[in-house]
mmCIF file of C-alpha atoms in Angstrom:
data_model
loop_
_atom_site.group_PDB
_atom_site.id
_atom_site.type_symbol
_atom_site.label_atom_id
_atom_site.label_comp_id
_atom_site.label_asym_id
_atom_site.label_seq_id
_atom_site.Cartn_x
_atom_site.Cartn_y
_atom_site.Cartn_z
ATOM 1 C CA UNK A 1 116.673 62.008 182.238
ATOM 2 C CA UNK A 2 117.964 59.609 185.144
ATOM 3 C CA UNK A 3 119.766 60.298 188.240
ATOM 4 C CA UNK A 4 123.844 59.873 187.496
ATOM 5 C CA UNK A 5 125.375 56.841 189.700
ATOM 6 C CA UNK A 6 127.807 58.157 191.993
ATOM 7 C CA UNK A 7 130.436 56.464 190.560
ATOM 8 C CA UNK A 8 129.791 58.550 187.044
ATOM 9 C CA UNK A 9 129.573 61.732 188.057
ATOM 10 C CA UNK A 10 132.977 63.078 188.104
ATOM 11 C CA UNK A 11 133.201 62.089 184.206
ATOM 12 C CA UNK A 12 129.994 63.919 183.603
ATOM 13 C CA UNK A 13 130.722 66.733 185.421
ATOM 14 C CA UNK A 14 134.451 67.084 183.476
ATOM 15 C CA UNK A 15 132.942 66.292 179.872
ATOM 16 C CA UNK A 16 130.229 68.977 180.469
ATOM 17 C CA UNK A 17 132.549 71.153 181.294
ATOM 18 C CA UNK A 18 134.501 70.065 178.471
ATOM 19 C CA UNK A 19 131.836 70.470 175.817
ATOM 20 C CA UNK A 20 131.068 74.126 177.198
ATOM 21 C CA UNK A 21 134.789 75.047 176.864
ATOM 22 C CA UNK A 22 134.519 73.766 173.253
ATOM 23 C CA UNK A 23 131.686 75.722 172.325
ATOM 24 C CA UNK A 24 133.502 79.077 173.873
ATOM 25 C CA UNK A 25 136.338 78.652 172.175
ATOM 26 C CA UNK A 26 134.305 78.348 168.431
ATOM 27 C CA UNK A 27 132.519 81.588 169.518
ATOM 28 C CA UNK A 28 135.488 83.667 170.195
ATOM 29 C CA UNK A 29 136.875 82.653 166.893
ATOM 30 C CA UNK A 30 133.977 83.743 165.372
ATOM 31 C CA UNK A 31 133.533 87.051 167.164
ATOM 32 C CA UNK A 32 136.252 88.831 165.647
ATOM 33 C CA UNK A 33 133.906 90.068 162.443
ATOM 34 C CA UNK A 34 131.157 90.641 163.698
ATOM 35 C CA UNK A 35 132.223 93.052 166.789
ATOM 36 C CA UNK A 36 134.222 95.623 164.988
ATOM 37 C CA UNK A 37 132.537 99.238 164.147
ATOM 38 C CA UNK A 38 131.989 98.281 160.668
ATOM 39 C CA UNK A 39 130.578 95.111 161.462
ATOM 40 C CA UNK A 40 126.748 93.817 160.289
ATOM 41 C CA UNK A 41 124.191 95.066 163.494
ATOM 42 C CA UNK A 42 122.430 92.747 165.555
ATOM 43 C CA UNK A 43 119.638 92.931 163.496
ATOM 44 C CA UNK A 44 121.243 92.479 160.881
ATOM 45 C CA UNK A 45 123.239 89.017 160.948
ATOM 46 C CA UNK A 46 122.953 86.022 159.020
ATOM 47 C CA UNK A 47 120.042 84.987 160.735
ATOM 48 C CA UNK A 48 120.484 81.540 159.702
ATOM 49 C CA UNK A 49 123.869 80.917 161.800
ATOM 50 C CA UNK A 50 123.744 80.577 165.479
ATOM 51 C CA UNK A 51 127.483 81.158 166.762
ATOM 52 C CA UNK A 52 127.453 85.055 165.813
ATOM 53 C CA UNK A 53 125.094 86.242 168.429
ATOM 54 C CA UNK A 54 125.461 85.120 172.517
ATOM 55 C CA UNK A 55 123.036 87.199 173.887
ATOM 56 C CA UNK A 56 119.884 85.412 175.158
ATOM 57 C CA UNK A 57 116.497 86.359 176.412
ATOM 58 C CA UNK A 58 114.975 83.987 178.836
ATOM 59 C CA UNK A 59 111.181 85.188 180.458
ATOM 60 C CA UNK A 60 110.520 84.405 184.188
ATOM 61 C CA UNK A 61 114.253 84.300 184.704
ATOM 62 C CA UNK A 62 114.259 85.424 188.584
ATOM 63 C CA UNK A 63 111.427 82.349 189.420
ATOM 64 C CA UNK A 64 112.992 78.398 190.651
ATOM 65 C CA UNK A 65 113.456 77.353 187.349
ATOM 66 C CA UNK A 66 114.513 80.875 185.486
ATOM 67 C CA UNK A 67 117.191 81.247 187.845
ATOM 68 C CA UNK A 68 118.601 77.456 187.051
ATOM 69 C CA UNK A 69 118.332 78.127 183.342
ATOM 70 C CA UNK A 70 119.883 81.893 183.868
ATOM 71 C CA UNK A 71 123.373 80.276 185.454
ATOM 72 C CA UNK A 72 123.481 77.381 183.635
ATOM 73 C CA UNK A 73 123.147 80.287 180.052
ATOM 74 C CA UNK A 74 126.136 81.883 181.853
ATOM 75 C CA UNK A 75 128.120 78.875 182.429
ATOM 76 C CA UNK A 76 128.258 77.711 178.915
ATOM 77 C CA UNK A 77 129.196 81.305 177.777
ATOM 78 C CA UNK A 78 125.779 83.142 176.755
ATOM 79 C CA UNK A 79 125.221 86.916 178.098
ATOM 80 C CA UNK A 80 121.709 86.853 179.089
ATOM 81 C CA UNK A 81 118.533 89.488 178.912
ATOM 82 C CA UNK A 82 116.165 88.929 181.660
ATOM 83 C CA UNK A 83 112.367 90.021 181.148
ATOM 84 C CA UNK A 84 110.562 90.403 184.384
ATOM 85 C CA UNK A 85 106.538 92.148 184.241
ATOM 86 C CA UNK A 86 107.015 94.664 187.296
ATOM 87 C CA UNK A 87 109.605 96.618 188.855
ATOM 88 C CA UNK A 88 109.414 94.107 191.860
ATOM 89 C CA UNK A 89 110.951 91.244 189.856
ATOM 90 C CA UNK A 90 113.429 94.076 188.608
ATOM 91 C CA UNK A 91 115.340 94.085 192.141
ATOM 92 C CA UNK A 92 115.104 90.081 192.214
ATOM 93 C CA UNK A 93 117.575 90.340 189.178
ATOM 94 C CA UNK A 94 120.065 92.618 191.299
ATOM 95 C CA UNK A 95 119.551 90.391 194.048
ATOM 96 C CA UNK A 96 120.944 87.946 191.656
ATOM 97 C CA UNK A 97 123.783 89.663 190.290
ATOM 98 C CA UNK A 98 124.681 90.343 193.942
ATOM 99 C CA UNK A 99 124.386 86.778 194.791
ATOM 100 C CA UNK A 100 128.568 85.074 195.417
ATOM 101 C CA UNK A 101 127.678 82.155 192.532
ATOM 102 C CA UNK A 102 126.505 85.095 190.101
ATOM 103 C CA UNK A 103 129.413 87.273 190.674
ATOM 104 C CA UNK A 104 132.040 86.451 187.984
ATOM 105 C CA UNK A 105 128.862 86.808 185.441
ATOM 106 C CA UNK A 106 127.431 90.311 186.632
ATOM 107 C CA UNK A 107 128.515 91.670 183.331
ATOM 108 C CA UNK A 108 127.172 89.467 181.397
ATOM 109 C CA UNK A 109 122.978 89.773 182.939
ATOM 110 C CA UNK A 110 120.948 92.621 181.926
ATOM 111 C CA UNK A 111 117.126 93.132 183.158
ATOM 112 C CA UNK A 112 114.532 94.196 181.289
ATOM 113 C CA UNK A 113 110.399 95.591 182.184
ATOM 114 C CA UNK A 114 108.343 94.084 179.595
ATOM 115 C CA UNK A 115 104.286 93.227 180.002
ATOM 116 C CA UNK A 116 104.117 89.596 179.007
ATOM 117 C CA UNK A 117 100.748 89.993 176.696
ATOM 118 C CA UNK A 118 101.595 93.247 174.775
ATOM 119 C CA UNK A 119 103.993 92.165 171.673
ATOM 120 C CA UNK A 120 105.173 95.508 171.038
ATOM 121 C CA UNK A 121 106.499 95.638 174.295
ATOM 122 C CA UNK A 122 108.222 91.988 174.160
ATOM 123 C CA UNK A 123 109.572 93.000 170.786
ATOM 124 C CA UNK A 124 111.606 95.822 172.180
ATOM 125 C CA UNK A 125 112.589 93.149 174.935
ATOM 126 C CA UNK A 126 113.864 90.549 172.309
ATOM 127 C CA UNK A 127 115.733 93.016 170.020
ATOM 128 C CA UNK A 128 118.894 91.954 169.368
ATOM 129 C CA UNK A 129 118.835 88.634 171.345
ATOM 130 C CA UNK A 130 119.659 85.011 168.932
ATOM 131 C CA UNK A 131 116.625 83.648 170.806
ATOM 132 C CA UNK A 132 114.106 83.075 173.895
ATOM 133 C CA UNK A 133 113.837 80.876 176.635
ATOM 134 C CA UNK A 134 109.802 81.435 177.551
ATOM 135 C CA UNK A 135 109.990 79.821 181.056
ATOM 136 C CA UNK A 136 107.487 82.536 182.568
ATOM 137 C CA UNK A 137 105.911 80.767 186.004
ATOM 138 C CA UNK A 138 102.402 82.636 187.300
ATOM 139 C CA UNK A 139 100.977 82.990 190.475
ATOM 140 C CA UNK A 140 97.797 83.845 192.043
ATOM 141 C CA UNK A 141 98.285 87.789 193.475
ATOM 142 C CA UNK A 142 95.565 86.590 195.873
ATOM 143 C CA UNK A 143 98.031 83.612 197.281
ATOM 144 C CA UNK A 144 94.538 81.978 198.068
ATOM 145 C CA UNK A 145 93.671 79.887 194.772
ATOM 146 C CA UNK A 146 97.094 78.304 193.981
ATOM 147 C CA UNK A 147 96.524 78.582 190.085
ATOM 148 C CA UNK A 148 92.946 79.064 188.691
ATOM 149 C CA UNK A 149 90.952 79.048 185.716
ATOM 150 C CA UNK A 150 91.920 82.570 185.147
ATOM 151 C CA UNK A 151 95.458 81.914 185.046
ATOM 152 C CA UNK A 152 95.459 79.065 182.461
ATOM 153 C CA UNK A 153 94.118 81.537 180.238
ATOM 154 C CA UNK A 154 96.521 84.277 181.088
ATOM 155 C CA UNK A 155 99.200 81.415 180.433
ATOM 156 C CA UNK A 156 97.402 80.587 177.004
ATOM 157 C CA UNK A 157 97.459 84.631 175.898
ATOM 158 C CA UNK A 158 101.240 84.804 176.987
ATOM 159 C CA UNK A 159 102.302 81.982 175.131
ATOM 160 C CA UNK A 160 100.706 84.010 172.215
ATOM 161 C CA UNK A 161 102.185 87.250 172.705
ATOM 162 C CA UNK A 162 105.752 85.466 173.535
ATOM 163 C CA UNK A 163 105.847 83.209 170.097
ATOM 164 C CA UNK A 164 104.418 85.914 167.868
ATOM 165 C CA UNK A 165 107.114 88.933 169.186
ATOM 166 C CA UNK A 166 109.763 86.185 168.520
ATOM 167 C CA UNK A 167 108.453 86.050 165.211
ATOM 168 C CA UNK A 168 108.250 89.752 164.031
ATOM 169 C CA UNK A 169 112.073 90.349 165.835
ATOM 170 C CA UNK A 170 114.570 90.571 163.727
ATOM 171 C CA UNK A 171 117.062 88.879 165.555
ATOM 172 C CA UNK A 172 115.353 85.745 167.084
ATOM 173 C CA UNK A 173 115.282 83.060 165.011
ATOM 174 C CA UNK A 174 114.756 80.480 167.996
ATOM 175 C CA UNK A 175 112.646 79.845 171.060
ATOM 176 C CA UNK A 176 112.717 76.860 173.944
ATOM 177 C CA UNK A 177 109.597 76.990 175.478
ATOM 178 C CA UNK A 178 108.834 75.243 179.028
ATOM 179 C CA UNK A 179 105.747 73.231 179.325
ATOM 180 C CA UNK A 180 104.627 70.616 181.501
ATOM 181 C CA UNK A 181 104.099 66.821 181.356
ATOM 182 C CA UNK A 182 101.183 67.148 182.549
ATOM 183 C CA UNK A 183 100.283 68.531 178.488
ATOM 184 C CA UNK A 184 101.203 65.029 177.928
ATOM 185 C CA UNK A 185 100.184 62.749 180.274
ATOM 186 C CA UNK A 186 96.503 63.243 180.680
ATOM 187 C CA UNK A 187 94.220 61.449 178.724
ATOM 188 C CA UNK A 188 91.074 59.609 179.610
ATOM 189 C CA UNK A 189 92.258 56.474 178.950
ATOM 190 C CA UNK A 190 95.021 56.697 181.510
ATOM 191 C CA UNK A 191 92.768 57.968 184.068
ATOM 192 C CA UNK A 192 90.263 55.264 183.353
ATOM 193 C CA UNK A 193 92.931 52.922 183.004
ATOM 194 C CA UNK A 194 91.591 51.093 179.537
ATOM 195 C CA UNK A 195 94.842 50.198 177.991
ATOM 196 C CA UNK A 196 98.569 49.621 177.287
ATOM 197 C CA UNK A 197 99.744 52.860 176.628
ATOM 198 C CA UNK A 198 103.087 54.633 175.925
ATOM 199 C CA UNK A 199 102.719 58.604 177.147
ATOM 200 C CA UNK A 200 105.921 59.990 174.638
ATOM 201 C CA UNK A 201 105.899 63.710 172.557
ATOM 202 C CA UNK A 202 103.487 62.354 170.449
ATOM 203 C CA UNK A 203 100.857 62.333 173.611
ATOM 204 C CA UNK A 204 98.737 65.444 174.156
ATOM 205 C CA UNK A 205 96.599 65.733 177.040
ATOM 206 C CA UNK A 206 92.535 65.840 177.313
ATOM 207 C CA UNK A 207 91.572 69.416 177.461
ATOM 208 C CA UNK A 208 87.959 68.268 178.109
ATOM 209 C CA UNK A 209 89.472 66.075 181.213
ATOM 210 C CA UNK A 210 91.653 68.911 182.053
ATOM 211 C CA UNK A 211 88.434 71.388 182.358
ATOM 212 C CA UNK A 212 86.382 68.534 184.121
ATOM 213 C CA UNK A 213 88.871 67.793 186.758
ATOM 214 C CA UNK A 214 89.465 71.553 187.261
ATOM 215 C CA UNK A 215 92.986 71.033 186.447
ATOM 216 C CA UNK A 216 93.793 73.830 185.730
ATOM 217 C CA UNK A 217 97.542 74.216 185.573
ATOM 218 C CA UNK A 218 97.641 71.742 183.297
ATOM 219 C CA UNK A 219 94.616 72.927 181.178
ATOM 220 C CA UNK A 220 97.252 76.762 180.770
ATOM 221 C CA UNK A 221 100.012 74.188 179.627
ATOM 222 C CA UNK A 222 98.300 72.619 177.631
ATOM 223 C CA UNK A 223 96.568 75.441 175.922
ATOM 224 C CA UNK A 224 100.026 77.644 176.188
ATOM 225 C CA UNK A 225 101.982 74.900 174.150
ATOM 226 C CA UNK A 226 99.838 74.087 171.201
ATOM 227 C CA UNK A 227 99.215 78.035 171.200
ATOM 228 C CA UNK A 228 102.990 78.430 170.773
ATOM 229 C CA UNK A 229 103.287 75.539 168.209
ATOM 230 C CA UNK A 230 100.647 76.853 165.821
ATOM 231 C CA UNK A 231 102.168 80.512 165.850
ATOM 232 C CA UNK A 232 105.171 78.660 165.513
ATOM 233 C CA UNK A 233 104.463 76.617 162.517
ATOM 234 C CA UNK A 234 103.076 78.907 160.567
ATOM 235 C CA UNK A 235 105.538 81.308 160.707
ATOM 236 C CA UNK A 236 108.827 79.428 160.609
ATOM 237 C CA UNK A 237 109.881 79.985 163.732
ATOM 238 C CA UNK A 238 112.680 76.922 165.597
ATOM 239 C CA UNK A 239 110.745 76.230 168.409
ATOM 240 C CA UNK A 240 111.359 73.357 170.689
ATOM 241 C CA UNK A 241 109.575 72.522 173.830
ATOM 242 C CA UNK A 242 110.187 70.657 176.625
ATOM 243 C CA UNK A 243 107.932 68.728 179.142
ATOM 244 C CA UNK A 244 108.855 68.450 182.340
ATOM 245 C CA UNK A 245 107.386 66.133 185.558
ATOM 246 C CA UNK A 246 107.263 67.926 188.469
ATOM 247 C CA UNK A 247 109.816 70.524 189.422
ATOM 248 C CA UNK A 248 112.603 69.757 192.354
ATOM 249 C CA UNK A 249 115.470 70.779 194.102
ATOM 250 C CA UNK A 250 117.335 72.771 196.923
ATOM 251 C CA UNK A 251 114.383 74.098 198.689
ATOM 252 C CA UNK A 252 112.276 73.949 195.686
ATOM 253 C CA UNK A 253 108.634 74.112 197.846
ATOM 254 C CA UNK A 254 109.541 77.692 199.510
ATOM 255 C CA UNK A 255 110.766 79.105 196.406
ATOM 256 C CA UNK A 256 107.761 77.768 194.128
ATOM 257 C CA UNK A 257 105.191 76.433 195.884
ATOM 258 C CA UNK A 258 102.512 77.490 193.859
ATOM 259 C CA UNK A 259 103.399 75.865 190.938
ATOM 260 C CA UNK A 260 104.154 72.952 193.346
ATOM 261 C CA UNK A 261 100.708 72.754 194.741
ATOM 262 C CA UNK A 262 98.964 73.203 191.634
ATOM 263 C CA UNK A 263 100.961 70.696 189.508
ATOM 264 C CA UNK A 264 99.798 68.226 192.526
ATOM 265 C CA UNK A 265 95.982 68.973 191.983
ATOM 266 C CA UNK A 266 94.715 65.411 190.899
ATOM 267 C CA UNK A 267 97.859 64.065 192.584
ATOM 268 C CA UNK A 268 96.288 60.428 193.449
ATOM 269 C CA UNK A 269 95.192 59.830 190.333
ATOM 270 C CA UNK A 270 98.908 60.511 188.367
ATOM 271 C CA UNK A 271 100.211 58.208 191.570
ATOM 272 C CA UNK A 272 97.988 55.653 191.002
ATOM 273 C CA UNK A 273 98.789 55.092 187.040
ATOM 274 C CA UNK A 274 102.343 55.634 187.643
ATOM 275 C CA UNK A 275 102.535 59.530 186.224
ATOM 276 C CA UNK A 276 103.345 60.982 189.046
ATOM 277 C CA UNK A 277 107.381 61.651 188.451
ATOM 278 C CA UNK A 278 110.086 64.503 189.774
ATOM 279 C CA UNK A 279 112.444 66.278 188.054
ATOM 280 C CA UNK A 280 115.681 68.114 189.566
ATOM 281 C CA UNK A 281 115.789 71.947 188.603
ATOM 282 C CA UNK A 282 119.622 71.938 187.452
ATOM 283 C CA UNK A 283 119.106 68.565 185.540
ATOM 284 C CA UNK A 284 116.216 70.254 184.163
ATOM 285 C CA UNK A 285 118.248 73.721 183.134
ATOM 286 C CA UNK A 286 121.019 71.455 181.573
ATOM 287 C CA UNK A 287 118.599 70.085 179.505
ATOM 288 C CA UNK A 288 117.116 73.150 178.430
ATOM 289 C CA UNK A 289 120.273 74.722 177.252
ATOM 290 C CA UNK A 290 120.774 70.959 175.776
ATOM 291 C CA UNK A 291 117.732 71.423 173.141
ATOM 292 C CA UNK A 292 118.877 75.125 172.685
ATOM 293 C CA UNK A 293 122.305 74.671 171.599
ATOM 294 C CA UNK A 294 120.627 71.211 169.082
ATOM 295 C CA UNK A 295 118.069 73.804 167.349
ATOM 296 C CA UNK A 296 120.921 76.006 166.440
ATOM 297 C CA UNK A 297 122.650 72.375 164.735
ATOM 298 C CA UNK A 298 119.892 70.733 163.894
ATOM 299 C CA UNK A 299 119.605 67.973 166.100
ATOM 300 C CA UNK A 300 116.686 69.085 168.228
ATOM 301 C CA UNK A 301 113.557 69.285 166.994
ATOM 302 C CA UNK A 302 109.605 68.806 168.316
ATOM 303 C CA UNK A 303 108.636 68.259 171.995
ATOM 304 C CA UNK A 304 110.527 66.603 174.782
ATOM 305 C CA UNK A 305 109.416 64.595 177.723
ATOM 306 C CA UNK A 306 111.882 65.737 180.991
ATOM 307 C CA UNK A 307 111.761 63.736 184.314
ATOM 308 C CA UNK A 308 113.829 61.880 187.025
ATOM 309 C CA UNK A 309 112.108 59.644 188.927
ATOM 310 C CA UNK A 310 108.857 58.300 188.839
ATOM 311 C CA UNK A 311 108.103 58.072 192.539
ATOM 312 C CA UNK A 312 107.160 54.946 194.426
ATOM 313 C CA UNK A 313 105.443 54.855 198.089
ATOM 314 C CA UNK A 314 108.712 56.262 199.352
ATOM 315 C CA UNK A 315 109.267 58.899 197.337
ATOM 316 C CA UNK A 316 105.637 59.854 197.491
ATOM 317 C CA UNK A 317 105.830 59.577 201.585
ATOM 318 C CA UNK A 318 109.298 61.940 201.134
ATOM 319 C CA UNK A 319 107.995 64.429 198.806
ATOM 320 C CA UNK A 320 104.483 64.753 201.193
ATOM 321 C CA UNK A 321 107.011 65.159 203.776
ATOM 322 C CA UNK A 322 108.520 68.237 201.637
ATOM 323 C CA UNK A 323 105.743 69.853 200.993
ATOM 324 C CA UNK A 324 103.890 69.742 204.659
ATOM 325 C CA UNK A 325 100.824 67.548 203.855
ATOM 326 C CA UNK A 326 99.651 64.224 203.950
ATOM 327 C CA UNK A 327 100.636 61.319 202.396
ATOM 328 C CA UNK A 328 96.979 60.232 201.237
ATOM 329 C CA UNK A 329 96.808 63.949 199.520
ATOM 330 C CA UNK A 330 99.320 62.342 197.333
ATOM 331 C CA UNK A 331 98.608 58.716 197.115
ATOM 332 C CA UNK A 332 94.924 58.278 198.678
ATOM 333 C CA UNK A 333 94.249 56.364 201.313
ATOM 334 C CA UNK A 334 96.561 53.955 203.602
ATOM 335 C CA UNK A 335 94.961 50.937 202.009
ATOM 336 C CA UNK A 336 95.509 52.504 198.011
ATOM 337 C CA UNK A 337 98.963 53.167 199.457
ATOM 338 C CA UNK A 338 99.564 49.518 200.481
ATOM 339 C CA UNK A 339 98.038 48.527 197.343
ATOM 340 C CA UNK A 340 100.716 50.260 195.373
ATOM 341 C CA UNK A 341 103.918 49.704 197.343
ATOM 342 C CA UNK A 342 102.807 45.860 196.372
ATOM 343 C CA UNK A 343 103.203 46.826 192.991
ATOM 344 C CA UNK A 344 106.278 49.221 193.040
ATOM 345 C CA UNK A 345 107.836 47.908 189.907
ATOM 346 C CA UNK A 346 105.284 48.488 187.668
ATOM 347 C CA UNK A 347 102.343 50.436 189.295
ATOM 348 C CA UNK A 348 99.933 50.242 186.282
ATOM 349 C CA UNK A 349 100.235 49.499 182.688
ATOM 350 C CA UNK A 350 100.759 52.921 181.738
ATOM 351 C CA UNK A 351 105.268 54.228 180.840
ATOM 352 C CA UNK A 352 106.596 57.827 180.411
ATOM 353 C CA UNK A 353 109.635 57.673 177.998
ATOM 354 C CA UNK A 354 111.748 60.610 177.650
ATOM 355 C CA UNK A 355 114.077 58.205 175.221
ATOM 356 C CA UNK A 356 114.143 61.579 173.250
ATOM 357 C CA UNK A 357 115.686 63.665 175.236
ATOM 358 C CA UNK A 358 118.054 61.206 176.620
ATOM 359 C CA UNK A 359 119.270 60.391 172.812
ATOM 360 C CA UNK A 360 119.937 63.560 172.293
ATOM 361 C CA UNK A 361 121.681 64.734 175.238
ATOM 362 C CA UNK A 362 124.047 61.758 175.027
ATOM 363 C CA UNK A 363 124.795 62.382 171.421
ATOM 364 C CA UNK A 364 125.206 66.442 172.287
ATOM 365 C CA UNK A 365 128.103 65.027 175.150
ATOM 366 C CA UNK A 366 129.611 62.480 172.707
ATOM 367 C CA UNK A 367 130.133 64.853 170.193
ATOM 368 C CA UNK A 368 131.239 67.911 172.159
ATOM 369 C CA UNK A 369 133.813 64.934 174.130
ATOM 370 C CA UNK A 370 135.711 63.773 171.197
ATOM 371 C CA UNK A 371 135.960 67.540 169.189
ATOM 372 C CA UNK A 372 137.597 69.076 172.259
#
């Protein structure tokens, strides 16, 4: 992903909206069999089309990046299920139907109580929804550790319990599932710095450096996605994932600043190799429904690398700046700082590509632009 030029965004903005108008109009030509009272159930549809069923489950959709993913489902048409774990998160979701953007779409959001690690449960959750967004974000009930050991393997378990429901449901036949690139990007040899290297979806992070480092929000990413991939795989389920850098936005640090804080544990390190990178929520929800919308064609497929901006001494001072702490909590001390603003265009030997993503965005655009 990169940041639209001014000068661009109007035509984005239009042919988005566009493409979504396209895809609405297919589905209500292809609603009129399926809705009447002798029509096939949910659960029991041609499983192998997409375009019958708009109804969507998405998990964690009342935290920062839920709520992006929620509107941007309802936007493009999609009716969407959220699961929330208590009856706390329950009232979030009416707070969001009350909210003056949600308004025009209360009819179309629906909450549900589910316990993320019992697959029964998340089974009666899924029923009757095409798919799953698993986008569930933890935090510490003590608000002391940020994210521990503890809750990279409650992350791990989830994952678990989220793929293998989606596999024993009837209706879902496809899952995006948010990860981190920080199940990506490290590996010993860019912390030690030893080569040319190319950090793409074929990279996988160090669990070993992961556990050494006590990283431990990257350690439950890690271990979450490859969880969900081999449940995946083995039972034939359309599972993409996606890999974002850092999460940003509108007030992103009040509204998740426990994932903030932990994804910035070993923050001087990613700075200093040139991993440390931002991605904008909406961008980020957009892309989401992006890969969504290719499993159900066929474009989309695998893991995908999400991110912005890979952020120089500026951006690091800004985002410190953000977040209340100091800059050399992000990029060490005044002299490493120096060191690196010296070598703002290429800050180590070390690239994040996200070519993949950005391929298939631009062909989803293209192709949505010239059918409407």
């Amino acid at each position: 992903m990169r940041i639209v030029p001014a000068t661009e965004t109007f035509s984005a903005e239009l042919k988005e909206f566009m493409c979504a108008a396209v895809q609405r109009r297919r589905d209500d030509d292809g609603f009129g069999g399926s809705r009447g009272g002798g029509g096939k159930s949910r659960n029991a549809m041609d499983l192998d089309s997409d375009t019958g069923n708009r109804l969507v489950c998405v998990t964690g959709g009342v935290s920062y990046l839920g709520r992006a993913i929620v509107k941007r489902l309802l936007v493009h048409g999609y009716s969407v299920r959220i699961v929330v774990d208590c009856p706390e998160d329950k009232e979030k979701v009416s707070e969001m139907e009350a909210d003056a953007e949600m308004a025009s779409f209360n009819n179309r959001i629906t909450s549900v109580v589910s316990r993320l690690t019992e697959i029964g449960s998340l089974i009666k959750a899924f029923d009757g929804c095409a798919g799953v967004f698993h986008t569930s974000a933890f935090v510490d009930p003590a608000g002391i550790a940020g994210y521990s050991k503890s809750m990279a393997e409650l992350e791990a378990k989830v994952s678990e319990s989220v793929i293998k429901a989606c596999t024993r449901t009837a209706s879902v036949r496809k899952c995006v599932f948010t990860s981190s690139l920080l199940a990506c990007a490290l590996q010993n040899s860019s912390f030690n710095n030893l080569d040319h290297s190319v950090i793409n979806e074929e990279s996988w992070s160090d669990e070993q450096l992961c556990i050494d480092n006590k990283l431990w929000y990257a350690l439950g990413k890690l271990k979450a996605e490859k969880a969900a991939w081999r449940i995946a795989d083995s039972k034939g389920l359309k599972l993409a994932t996606i890999c974002p850098a850092l999460i940003t936005g509108p007030d992103f640090f009040n509204r998740n600043s426990t994932s903030t804080l932990a994804y910035l544990k070993g923050a001087k390190e990613m700075y200093s190799h040139g991993l440390l990178a931002t991605m904008d929520v909406n961008k980020l929800a957009k892309a989401h429904v992006c890969l969504w919308e290719g499993l159900g064609n066929k474009t989309a497929f695998g893991r995908y690398i999400c991110f912005d901006t890979i952020l120089s001494q500026d951006g690091a001072e800004n985002l410190a700046k953000d977040i209340g702490v100091q800059i050399e909590k992000i990029c060490g001390s005044s002299s490493d700082s120096d060191g690196n603003a010296d070598e703002e265009a290429s800050p180590s030997n070390l690239q994040i590509s996200d070519k993949k993503l950005l391929d298939l965005m631009s062909r989803t655009l293209r192709s949505c632009y010239h059918e409407s």
